[in-house]
Short mmCIF file of C-alpha atoms in Angstrom, two decimals:
data_model
loop_
_atom_site.label_atom_id
_atom_site.label_comp_id
_atom_site.label_asym_id
_atom_site.label_seq_id
_atom_site.Cartn_x
_atom_site.Cartn_y
_atom_site.Cartn_z
CA MET A 9 22.47 -36.69 -40.98
CA GLU A 10 19.49 -34.97 -43.11
CA THR A 11 19.36 -32.48 -41.12
CA GLN A 12 23.85 -32.36 -40.81
CA THR A 13 23.35 -31.53 -44.13
CA THR A 14 21.49 -28.31 -44.45
CA VAL A 15 22.74 -26.54 -41.92
CA VAL A 16 26.30 -26.98 -43.51
CA SER A 17 24.62 -26.07 -46.43
CA TYR A 18 22.49 -23.25 -44.82
CA THR A 19 25.92 -22.27 -43.27
CA ALA A 20 28.08 -21.93 -46.35
CA ARG A 21 25.87 -20.08 -48.39
CA ARG A 22 25.69 -17.59 -45.77
CA THR A 23 29.99 -17.60 -45.01
CA LEU A 24 30.01 -17.12 -49.33
CA SER A 25 26.64 -14.92 -50.50
CA THR A 26 27.95 -11.19 -50.17
CA THR A 27 24.35 -9.54 -49.46
CA PRO A 28 23.25 -9.22 -45.61
CA VAL A 29 21.04 -11.46 -44.17
CA ARG A 30 19.48 -9.46 -42.20
CA CYS A 31 16.80 -6.31 -43.82
CA LEU A 32 17.79 -3.48 -40.49
CA ASN A 33 21.36 -2.06 -39.38
CA VAL A 34 21.79 0.87 -37.84
CA GLU A 35 22.31 2.87 -40.74
CA ASN A 36 18.75 2.26 -42.46
CA ILE A 37 16.51 2.61 -39.27
CA ASN A 38 14.40 5.64 -39.02
CA PRO A 39 17.22 8.25 -37.54
CA TYR A 40 15.38 10.08 -35.58
CA VAL A 41 15.79 6.38 -33.19
CA LYS A 42 18.70 6.56 -33.13
CA ALA A 43 18.65 10.96 -32.65
CA ALA A 44 16.60 11.15 -29.50
CA LYS A 45 18.56 10.36 -26.94
CA TYR A 46 17.35 8.86 -22.54
CA ALA A 47 19.31 10.25 -19.90
CA VAL A 48 18.44 8.30 -17.27
CA ARG A 49 17.96 5.16 -18.40
CA GLY A 50 21.33 5.58 -20.51
CA GLU A 51 25.19 4.81 -18.99
CA LEU A 52 25.04 4.85 -16.45
CA ALA A 53 21.57 3.75 -15.78
CA VAL A 54 23.27 0.33 -18.08
CA LYS A 55 26.05 0.04 -16.04
CA ALA A 56 24.80 0.29 -12.43
CA GLU A 57 22.67 -2.85 -13.59
CA GLU A 58 26.12 -4.78 -14.06
CA TYR A 59 27.48 -4.06 -10.79
CA ARG A 60 23.74 -5.21 -9.44
CA VAL A 61 24.22 -8.57 -11.24
CA ARG A 62 27.78 -8.99 -10.31
CA LEU A 63 26.77 -8.34 -6.99
CA ALA A 64 23.61 -10.71 -6.84
CA ASN A 65 26.30 -12.94 -8.37
CA GLY A 66 28.57 -13.00 -5.54
CA ASP A 67 30.92 -10.99 -6.81
CA LYS A 68 33.11 -9.39 -3.39
CA SER A 69 35.49 -6.75 -5.53
CA LEU A 70 33.58 -4.13 -5.89
CA PRO A 71 33.64 -1.29 -3.72
CA PHE A 72 30.85 -1.52 -2.29
CA ASP A 73 27.72 -3.49 -1.13
CA SER A 74 24.63 -2.57 -3.14
CA VAL A 75 23.46 -0.53 -5.89
CA ILE A 76 21.03 2.38 -5.05
CA PHE A 77 18.94 3.37 -7.71
CA ALA A 78 18.77 7.29 -7.02
CA ASN A 79 19.00 7.63 -11.33
CA ILE A 80 14.70 7.50 -12.26
CA GLY A 81 11.77 7.86 -10.02
CA ASN A 82 10.83 4.32 -9.41
CA PRO A 83 9.65 4.27 -5.99
CA GLN A 84 8.91 0.74 -5.14
CA GLN A 85 12.47 -0.33 -6.89
CA LEU A 86 13.83 1.54 -3.98
CA ASP A 87 11.73 -0.47 -0.70
CA GLN A 88 8.84 1.87 -1.14
CA LYS A 89 5.91 -0.21 0.00
CA PRO A 90 2.97 -0.13 -1.48
CA ILE A 91 -0.72 1.24 -0.24
CA THR A 92 -2.25 -1.94 0.94
CA PHE A 93 -6.00 -0.53 0.29
CA PHE A 94 -4.81 0.06 -3.12
CA ARG A 95 -3.16 -4.05 -3.60
CA GLN A 96 -6.13 -5.49 -1.93
CA VAL A 97 -8.66 -3.79 -4.13
CA LEU A 98 -5.78 -5.32 -7.05
CA SER A 99 -5.65 -9.08 -6.62
CA LEU A 100 -9.61 -9.25 -6.67
CA LEU A 101 -9.95 -7.28 -10.07
CA GLU A 102 -7.25 -9.74 -10.70
CA ASN A 103 -8.60 -13.37 -9.21
CA PRO A 104 -12.46 -12.88 -9.13
CA LEU A 105 -12.94 -15.93 -7.97
CA LEU A 106 -11.25 -14.77 -3.85
CA LEU A 107 -14.92 -13.02 -3.81
CA GLU A 108 -16.04 -16.44 -3.56
CA ASN A 109 -15.11 -16.30 -0.07
CA LYS A 110 -15.78 -12.52 1.90
CA GLU A 111 -15.41 -13.80 5.30
CA VAL A 112 -12.15 -16.03 5.05
CA LEU A 113 -10.83 -12.38 3.19
CA ARG A 114 -12.54 -10.33 5.99
CA THR A 115 -11.26 -13.15 8.80
CA SER A 116 -8.13 -14.51 7.19
CA PHE A 117 -6.46 -11.96 5.03
CA GLY A 118 -7.94 -8.61 7.37
CA TYR A 119 -9.84 -7.10 3.32
CA GLN A 120 -12.02 -4.49 5.01
CA PRO A 121 -15.91 -4.66 4.08
CA ASP A 122 -14.76 -1.98 1.63
CA VAL A 123 -11.99 -3.26 -0.18
CA ILE A 124 -14.17 -6.21 -1.28
CA GLU A 125 -17.24 -3.21 -2.43
CA ARG A 126 -14.69 -1.37 -3.97
CA ALA A 127 -13.14 -4.73 -5.92
CA GLU A 128 -17.47 -5.42 -6.27
CA GLN A 129 -18.23 -2.12 -8.09
CA LEU A 130 -15.19 -1.87 -10.56
CA LEU A 131 -15.52 -4.62 -11.57
CA GLY A 132 -19.19 -4.61 -12.77
CA GLU A 133 -18.04 -1.82 -14.41
CA VAL A 134 -15.16 -3.09 -16.37
CA GLN A 135 -16.90 -6.92 -16.41
CA SER A 136 -13.02 -8.07 -16.15
CA VAL A 137 -9.07 -6.63 -16.42
CA GLY A 138 -8.14 -8.58 -19.05
CA ALA A 139 -10.67 -7.11 -21.36
CA TYR A 140 -10.84 -3.80 -23.85
CA SER A 141 -12.01 -0.90 -22.68
CA HIS A 142 -13.66 2.36 -24.20
CA SER A 143 -10.41 3.55 -25.53
CA GLN A 144 -10.83 6.62 -23.24
CA GLY A 145 -11.26 5.21 -20.17
CA ALA A 146 -13.95 3.33 -18.14
CA PRO A 147 -16.50 5.39 -18.05
CA LEU A 148 -17.13 5.29 -13.93
CA ILE A 149 -13.18 5.59 -14.03
CA ARG A 150 -13.10 9.17 -15.55
CA ASP A 151 -16.22 9.85 -13.58
CA SER A 152 -13.92 9.29 -10.70
CA VAL A 153 -11.16 11.48 -12.45
CA ALA A 154 -13.80 14.58 -12.79
CA LYS A 155 -14.71 14.66 -9.47
CA PHE A 156 -11.07 14.74 -8.55
CA ILE A 157 -10.65 17.70 -10.52
CA GLN A 158 -13.57 18.94 -8.50
CA ASP A 159 -12.60 17.76 -5.39
CA ARG A 160 -8.79 20.43 -5.78
CA ASP A 161 -9.16 23.18 -7.98
CA GLY A 162 -13.02 24.04 -7.23
CA PHE A 163 -14.37 23.85 -10.89
CA ALA A 164 -16.50 22.10 -13.25
CA ALA A 165 -14.20 19.39 -14.70
CA ASP A 166 -16.20 16.56 -16.91
CA ARG A 167 -15.79 12.59 -17.60
CA HIS A 168 -15.77 13.07 -21.71
CA SER A 169 -12.92 15.97 -21.80
CA ILE A 170 -10.81 13.38 -19.14
CA PHE A 171 -8.87 10.56 -21.30
CA LEU A 172 -7.28 7.42 -19.74
CA THR A 173 -3.37 6.49 -20.31
CA GLY A 174 -0.60 4.40 -19.61
CA GLY A 175 0.99 6.51 -17.49
CA ALA A 176 2.10 10.38 -18.19
CA SER A 177 4.38 9.11 -20.29
CA SER A 178 2.25 7.62 -22.98
CA GLY A 179 -0.10 10.39 -22.45
CA VAL A 180 2.31 13.03 -23.79
CA ASN A 181 3.56 10.71 -26.40
CA THR A 182 -0.21 10.96 -28.22
CA LEU A 183 0.17 14.58 -26.74
CA LEU A 184 2.85 15.69 -29.12
CA ASN A 185 1.85 13.45 -31.86
CA VAL A 186 -0.68 15.07 -31.99
CA ILE A 187 0.26 18.39 -31.76
CA CYS A 188 3.70 18.90 -33.52
CA ASN A 189 2.45 18.83 -37.64
CA GLY A 190 5.80 19.01 -39.10
CA PRO A 191 8.97 19.65 -38.99
CA ASN A 192 9.18 23.00 -38.57
CA ALA A 193 6.76 23.08 -35.49
CA GLY A 194 8.06 23.26 -32.52
CA VAL A 195 7.48 23.01 -28.36
CA LEU A 196 8.52 25.84 -25.38
CA VAL A 197 10.19 22.74 -23.24
CA PRO A 198 12.01 24.17 -19.76
CA ILE A 199 15.38 24.07 -19.15
CA PRO A 200 16.68 21.70 -17.78
CA GLN A 201 14.26 19.08 -17.81
CA TYR A 202 12.55 15.50 -18.04
CA PRO A 203 14.39 13.74 -21.27
CA LEU A 204 11.14 12.52 -22.30
CA TYR A 205 10.11 15.85 -24.13
CA THR A 206 13.16 16.04 -26.45
CA ALA A 207 13.19 12.75 -26.90
CA THR A 208 9.61 12.37 -28.12
CA LEU A 209 10.12 15.44 -29.90
CA SER A 210 13.76 13.34 -31.67
CA LEU A 211 11.29 10.65 -32.90
CA LEU A 212 8.88 13.30 -33.77
CA ASN A 213 11.62 15.54 -36.35
CA ALA A 214 9.89 18.09 -34.36
CA LYS A 215 11.71 21.52 -33.21
CA CYS A 216 12.70 22.03 -29.44
CA VAL A 217 12.35 25.25 -27.96
CA PRO A 218 14.21 25.39 -24.28
CA TYR A 219 14.04 28.19 -21.99
CA TYR A 220 15.75 28.69 -18.66
CA LEU A 221 14.03 27.68 -16.35
CA GLU A 222 16.59 30.43 -13.03
CA GLU A 223 18.43 28.24 -10.06
CA HIS A 224 18.34 31.39 -8.11
CA LYS A 225 15.07 31.93 -7.42
CA ALA A 226 14.12 28.57 -6.91
CA TRP A 227 14.05 26.93 -10.13
CA GLY A 228 11.20 29.47 -10.79
CA THR A 229 10.25 30.26 -14.49
CA ASP A 230 11.34 33.42 -16.63
CA VAL A 231 9.14 35.63 -18.01
CA ALA A 232 11.88 36.92 -19.90
CA ALA A 233 14.11 34.22 -20.99
CA MET A 234 9.99 32.39 -22.39
CA HIS A 235 10.30 35.37 -24.32
CA LYS A 236 13.32 35.60 -26.01
CA SER A 237 12.82 31.87 -26.55
CA VAL A 238 9.58 32.94 -28.53
CA GLN A 239 11.63 35.60 -30.66
CA GLU A 240 14.67 33.82 -31.35
CA ALA A 241 13.09 30.83 -32.68
CA LYS A 242 9.88 33.00 -34.16
CA ALA A 243 13.01 34.53 -36.48
CA ALA A 244 14.53 31.10 -37.44
CA GLY A 245 11.15 30.14 -38.70
CA ILE A 246 10.01 27.44 -35.72
CA ASP A 247 6.10 27.66 -35.57
CA ILE A 248 5.72 27.20 -31.97
CA ARG A 249 2.49 25.52 -31.05
CA ALA A 250 2.87 24.90 -27.48
CA ILE A 251 4.44 24.94 -23.92
CA VAL A 252 5.60 22.81 -21.81
CA VAL A 253 5.86 23.31 -17.92
CA ILE A 254 6.64 20.82 -15.30
CA ASN A 255 4.95 21.22 -12.04
CA PRO A 256 6.26 20.25 -9.62
CA GLY A 257 9.45 20.12 -11.24
CA ASN A 258 11.92 17.02 -12.33
CA PRO A 259 15.41 17.86 -12.32
CA THR A 260 14.79 20.39 -10.07
CA GLY A 261 12.04 19.65 -7.42
CA ALA A 262 10.75 23.77 -7.71
CA SER A 263 6.78 23.86 -7.08
CA LEU A 264 5.64 27.00 -9.16
CA SER A 265 3.92 29.84 -6.98
CA PRO A 266 0.72 31.24 -8.98
CA GLU A 267 2.06 34.36 -9.44
CA ASP A 268 4.80 31.66 -12.01
CA ILE A 269 1.90 29.63 -13.38
CA LYS A 270 -0.16 32.82 -14.94
CA SER A 271 3.37 33.90 -16.28
CA VAL A 272 3.33 30.37 -18.35
CA ILE A 273 -0.20 31.13 -19.16
CA ASP A 274 0.34 35.03 -20.64
CA ILE A 275 3.02 33.86 -22.87
CA ALA A 276 -0.18 30.85 -24.17
CA ALA A 277 -2.93 33.38 -24.60
CA GLU A 278 0.04 35.76 -26.40
CA GLU A 279 1.53 33.40 -28.45
CA ASN A 280 -1.79 31.76 -29.15
CA LEU A 281 -0.18 27.92 -28.00
CA VAL A 282 -0.96 25.01 -26.01
CA VAL A 283 0.11 24.38 -22.14
CA ILE A 284 1.24 21.28 -21.16
CA ALA A 285 0.83 20.21 -17.66
CA ASP A 286 3.43 17.69 -16.77
CA GLU A 287 1.22 17.90 -12.62
CA VAL A 288 2.32 14.11 -12.26
CA TYR A 289 4.50 15.27 -8.71
CA GLN A 290 1.19 17.24 -7.32
CA THR A 291 0.99 15.46 -4.04
CA ASN A 292 4.84 15.57 -3.64
CA VAL A 293 4.66 19.06 -2.35
CA PHE A 294 6.88 19.42 1.22
CA ILE A 295 6.13 23.67 0.54
CA GLY A 296 3.63 26.02 -0.13
CA GLU A 297 0.49 24.06 -1.25
CA PHE A 298 0.03 23.36 -5.00
CA THR A 299 -1.07 24.52 -7.45
CA SER A 300 -2.96 23.24 -10.66
CA PHE A 301 -2.72 24.81 -14.46
CA LYS A 302 -6.50 24.32 -14.45
CA LYS A 303 -8.17 25.96 -10.87
CA ARG A 304 -4.87 28.79 -12.17
CA LEU A 305 -6.28 29.25 -15.79
CA ARG A 306 -10.59 29.18 -14.28
CA GLU A 307 -9.71 31.97 -11.51
CA LEU A 308 -8.18 34.23 -14.69
CA GLN A 309 -10.67 33.32 -16.88
CA HIS A 310 -12.93 34.08 -14.09
CA GLN A 311 -11.56 38.08 -13.21
CA VAL A 312 -10.19 38.83 -16.90
CA PRO A 313 -12.68 38.62 -19.65
CA VAL A 314 -11.88 36.87 -23.21
CA LYS A 315 -7.58 37.42 -22.97
CA TYR A 316 -7.95 34.02 -21.70
CA ASP A 317 -11.36 32.45 -22.97
CA ASN A 318 -9.27 30.61 -25.67
CA VAL A 319 -6.20 29.32 -24.08
CA GLU A 320 -5.74 25.56 -24.57
CA LEU A 321 -4.49 23.34 -22.35
CA VAL A 322 -3.43 19.79 -20.99
CA SER A 323 -2.41 18.47 -17.83
CA LEU A 324 -1.00 15.19 -16.87
CA HIS A 325 -1.20 12.59 -13.87
CA SER A 326 -0.36 9.53 -12.88
CA VAL A 327 0.04 6.52 -10.54
CA SER A 328 3.84 6.31 -10.90
CA LYS A 329 4.46 9.36 -8.39
CA GLY A 330 3.59 11.11 -5.52
CA MET A 331 2.78 8.41 -2.49
CA VAL A 332 1.41 5.69 -4.73
CA GLY A 333 4.24 4.60 -6.41
CA GLU A 334 2.70 2.39 -8.88
CA CYS A 335 5.38 3.23 -11.48
CA GLY A 336 5.21 -0.69 -12.99
CA HIS A 337 1.39 -0.23 -13.09
CA ARG A 338 1.28 1.53 -16.39
CA GLY A 339 -1.92 3.85 -14.49
CA GLY A 340 -2.40 8.09 -15.42
CA TYR A 341 -4.51 10.54 -17.04
CA PHE A 342 -4.87 13.90 -18.96
CA GLU A 343 -7.48 16.63 -19.28
CA LEU A 344 -8.55 18.37 -22.14
CA VAL A 345 -9.61 21.67 -21.75
CA GLY A 346 -10.48 24.59 -23.71
CA PHE A 347 -9.93 21.74 -26.76
CA ASP A 348 -11.82 22.29 -30.54
CA PRO A 349 -14.20 19.58 -29.96
CA ALA A 350 -12.81 18.87 -33.82
CA VAL A 351 -9.31 18.03 -32.44
CA ALA A 352 -10.84 16.31 -29.26
CA ALA A 353 -11.58 13.68 -31.45
CA GLU A 354 -8.87 13.24 -33.75
CA ILE A 355 -6.89 12.17 -29.45
CA TYR A 356 -9.78 9.78 -28.93
CA LYS A 357 -8.58 8.47 -33.25
CA PHE A 358 -4.84 8.74 -31.81
CA ILE A 359 -6.15 6.03 -28.64
CA SER A 360 -7.92 4.16 -30.26
CA ILE A 361 -5.54 2.83 -32.43
CA MET A 362 -4.05 1.48 -29.26
CA LEU A 363 -7.39 0.11 -28.85
CA CYS A 364 -7.00 1.50 -24.80
CA PRO A 365 -4.99 1.91 -22.05
CA PRO A 366 -3.73 -1.20 -19.77
CA VAL A 367 -7.10 -1.36 -17.97
CA ILE A 368 -5.26 -2.25 -14.78
CA GLY A 369 -3.82 0.69 -13.94
CA GLN A 370 -6.89 2.83 -14.68
CA CYS A 371 -8.30 0.90 -12.04
CA LEU A 372 -5.17 2.15 -10.20
CA VAL A 373 -6.00 5.53 -10.97
CA GLU A 374 -9.82 4.91 -9.19
CA LEU A 375 -8.35 4.21 -6.36
CA MET A 376 -5.78 7.22 -6.30
CA VAL A 377 -8.25 9.96 -7.21
CA ASN A 378 -10.83 8.01 -5.26
CA PRO A 379 -9.32 7.02 -2.13
CA PRO A 380 -10.93 5.26 1.44
CA LYS A 381 -12.51 8.16 3.67
CA ASN A 382 -12.78 8.98 6.96
CA GLY A 383 -14.91 7.03 8.74
CA GLU A 384 -14.77 4.08 6.14
CA PRO A 385 -12.68 1.05 7.51
CA SER A 386 -9.58 1.42 5.07
CA PHE A 387 -9.09 4.67 6.50
CA GLU A 388 -6.78 4.57 9.60
CA LEU A 389 -4.79 2.27 7.51
CA TYR A 390 -4.38 4.23 4.61
CA GLN A 391 -4.15 7.36 6.16
CA LYS A 392 -0.93 5.81 8.48
CA GLU A 393 0.96 4.40 5.36
CA TYR A 394 -0.08 6.73 2.63
CA ASN A 395 1.17 9.94 5.76
CA GLY A 396 4.41 7.28 6.58
CA ILE A 397 5.36 7.88 2.52
CA ARG A 398 5.16 10.91 2.58
CA ASP A 399 7.30 12.09 5.33
CA GLY A 400 9.74 10.14 5.30
CA LEU A 401 10.29 11.66 1.43
CA GLN A 402 10.43 14.73 2.84
CA LYS A 403 12.78 13.80 5.94
CA ARG A 404 15.16 11.89 3.20
CA ALA A 405 14.92 14.99 0.65
CA PHE A 406 15.77 17.17 3.37
CA ALA A 407 18.60 15.17 4.97
CA LEU A 408 20.63 14.89 1.64
CA TYR A 409 19.98 19.10 1.15
CA GLU A 410 22.15 18.90 4.69
CA ALA A 411 24.41 16.15 3.13
CA PHE A 412 24.99 18.67 0.15
CA GLN A 413 25.69 22.22 2.13
CA ARG A 414 28.75 20.07 3.48
CA MET A 415 30.50 19.32 0.30
CA GLU A 416 32.76 21.30 -1.18
CA GLY A 417 31.63 22.79 -4.05
CA VAL A 418 28.23 22.39 -4.20
CA GLU A 419 24.65 24.17 -4.26
CA CYS A 420 21.23 23.40 -4.31
CA GLN A 421 17.87 24.09 -3.92
CA GLU A 422 15.76 23.90 -0.89
CA PRO A 423 13.84 21.18 -1.04
CA GLN A 424 10.76 21.66 -1.99
CA GLY A 425 9.21 18.88 -3.59
CA ALA A 426 8.62 16.11 -6.36
CA MET A 427 11.19 13.25 -5.53
CA TYR A 428 14.39 14.62 -6.61
CA LEU A 429 17.57 17.28 -5.93
CA PHE A 430 19.23 19.11 -8.04
CA PRO A 431 22.45 20.10 -6.88
CA THR A 432 25.19 22.99 -9.07
CA ILE A 433 28.25 20.95 -8.35
CA THR A 434 31.91 22.70 -9.25
CA LEU A 435 34.57 20.82 -10.39
CA PRO A 436 38.66 21.20 -9.78
CA PRO A 437 39.43 22.20 -13.08
CA LYS A 438 42.11 19.59 -13.54
CA ALA A 439 39.03 16.80 -13.55
CA VAL A 440 37.63 18.74 -16.00
CA GLU A 441 40.57 17.95 -17.81
CA ALA A 442 40.49 14.32 -16.76
CA ALA A 443 36.91 14.67 -17.77
CA ALA A 444 37.55 16.16 -21.50
CA ALA A 445 40.29 13.58 -21.88
CA GLU A 446 38.12 11.01 -21.73
CA ASN A 447 36.52 12.42 -23.93
CA ARG A 448 33.07 13.32 -22.00
CA VAL A 449 31.21 15.96 -20.67
CA ALA A 450 32.67 17.16 -17.40
CA ASP A 451 29.22 15.70 -14.60
CA GLU A 452 28.86 12.77 -17.24
CA PHE A 453 32.55 12.16 -16.21
CA TYR A 454 31.79 13.23 -11.85
CA CYS A 455 29.15 10.33 -11.50
CA LEU A 456 31.05 7.86 -13.29
CA ARG A 457 33.75 7.86 -11.30
CA LEU A 458 31.03 8.57 -8.20
CA LEU A 459 29.12 5.44 -9.74
CA ASP A 460 32.21 3.11 -9.65
CA ALA A 461 33.57 4.22 -6.15
CA THR A 462 30.15 3.89 -4.15
CA GLY A 463 27.09 2.16 -6.39
CA VAL A 464 25.03 5.31 -6.64
CA CYS A 465 23.67 6.14 -9.15
CA VAL A 466 23.13 9.46 -10.25
CA VAL A 467 22.20 11.52 -13.47
CA PRO A 468 24.51 13.77 -14.84
CA GLY A 469 22.80 17.33 -15.43
CA SER A 470 24.16 17.11 -19.22
CA GLY A 471 21.26 14.40 -19.71
CA PHE A 472 18.80 17.45 -18.79
CA GLY A 473 20.18 20.55 -20.77
CA GLN A 474 21.46 23.31 -18.21
CA LYS A 475 22.96 26.88 -18.34
CA GLU A 476 26.84 27.15 -19.96
CA ASN A 477 28.71 27.02 -18.11
CA THR A 478 27.66 24.79 -15.07
CA LEU A 479 27.17 20.90 -14.12
CA HIS A 480 24.62 19.48 -12.16
CA PHE A 481 23.68 16.64 -11.02
CA ARG A 482 20.48 15.14 -10.28
CA THR A 483 19.19 12.64 -7.52
CA THR A 484 16.32 10.94 -6.19
CA PHE A 485 15.50 10.60 -2.70
CA LEU A 486 13.66 7.50 -2.12
CA ALA A 487 16.01 5.08 -1.26
CA PRO A 488 15.65 3.90 2.53
CA GLY A 489 18.61 5.37 5.59
CA THR A 490 21.13 7.66 5.38
CA ASP A 491 24.14 4.98 4.34
CA TRP A 492 24.14 5.62 0.94
CA VAL A 493 24.39 9.41 0.97
CA GLU A 494 26.88 9.11 3.31
CA ARG A 495 28.51 7.35 0.77
CA ILE A 496 28.62 10.22 -1.74
CA VAL A 497 29.41 12.92 0.61
CA LYS A 498 32.92 10.88 1.32
CA PHE A 499 33.16 10.40 -2.12
CA HIS A 500 32.75 13.18 -3.86
CA SER A 501 35.62 14.91 -0.41
CA GLU A 502 37.60 12.20 -2.03
CA PHE A 503 37.65 12.99 -5.38
CA MET A 504 38.09 16.65 -5.36
CA ALA A 505 41.72 16.19 -3.51
CA GLN A 506 42.67 14.00 -6.08
CA TYR A 507 41.71 16.22 -8.93
CA LYS A 508 43.25 19.51 -7.05
#
């Protein structure tokens, strides 16, 4: 009875009071949080998840029997299998007691001796994945990253310039927080771009300075466009401090040539900008070879003394993409090149506030950069799994590209890399009018109709930025099979017929 009286009294007080009960409401929170937009997990993704739950609960009323989340590069959500060597080592790190039964691990569960050896080596370094590490990341793991970079590029790397991170996104957040020093700070961002950059700049109340990529040149860089963006931003009083490059590209899938990379470095040298090279898709290259920004910078510094000596470069990599696909483990790194040691010390202080990146993610970074080698017991299976994932991605990329070739009003650049295609769509005027009647951008209207009809979730180009009077959408090619591709083709034909 006493409890009931208390509840009634509390309810009565709430009813009679005119004072807001909560401190926070949508009008008094940080306005820069409200202003930030992140299209890949926006309205379409929310609706797709609602459809997935309905199907899981037995709903038979939908015109499709599965949801395809082609909106985000989340490989293992779309049935990409983990690399056995990686997961076996991680299992021992999570449960070291298993190492007390090495013979059982080998004979009953197929753990090769190099799996056990690597787990023991990593445990000797971190002691426990449940313990904090050095804020910058475990030294042995940073040594492995430095060796990987040196082997890749042919130029020296130093663990003291390498910072392990909770995925590349965490590194981007750190760097932009340090670089952006006020509301007039600006960062050159490629358009179309991955919305992490515009969203983070919005949170920091800093300026995004767009530079447009050239679709008809396989989404390459346009030096004249970059110079124009710089001059216009300066005229508007913006202090441009950095330039972002995503290579291979997201959402475009483009892979930059060494000459394109040089053009970006030239802009940085001339305008005194930090280069932020997002290179998380560096193993996802279908045409040509990946060239890192660090390799190209070091080559230029050797070829042209003085001009490039003071270029500041930070490059990022991650376990989330490539053939690893371990997004949920949140592992990555960035390397500082040419930074003032005092600035590097401030970056270290910033990351120290968050204590350290996830230790299990750090260990996965070590496995990514130092996989089994030819002649080691796990190499054959590792190579088979790695090549199988790579070949499957390439096959699906071209299957999707060929499907787009069959669709009226759709144009798409040939797949070069990453995990995405970013086709142009030309919609009938009646479809554009129908979108306007719903107060929607036309490509968003199209993508919503696609989801409702097929269960395939893609992202409208307007979520990444695009040239005026153009429409696009971004889709991954991670989902297995081709059934979902044919769903898109069928929907598109019916959509175009409906609005002619």
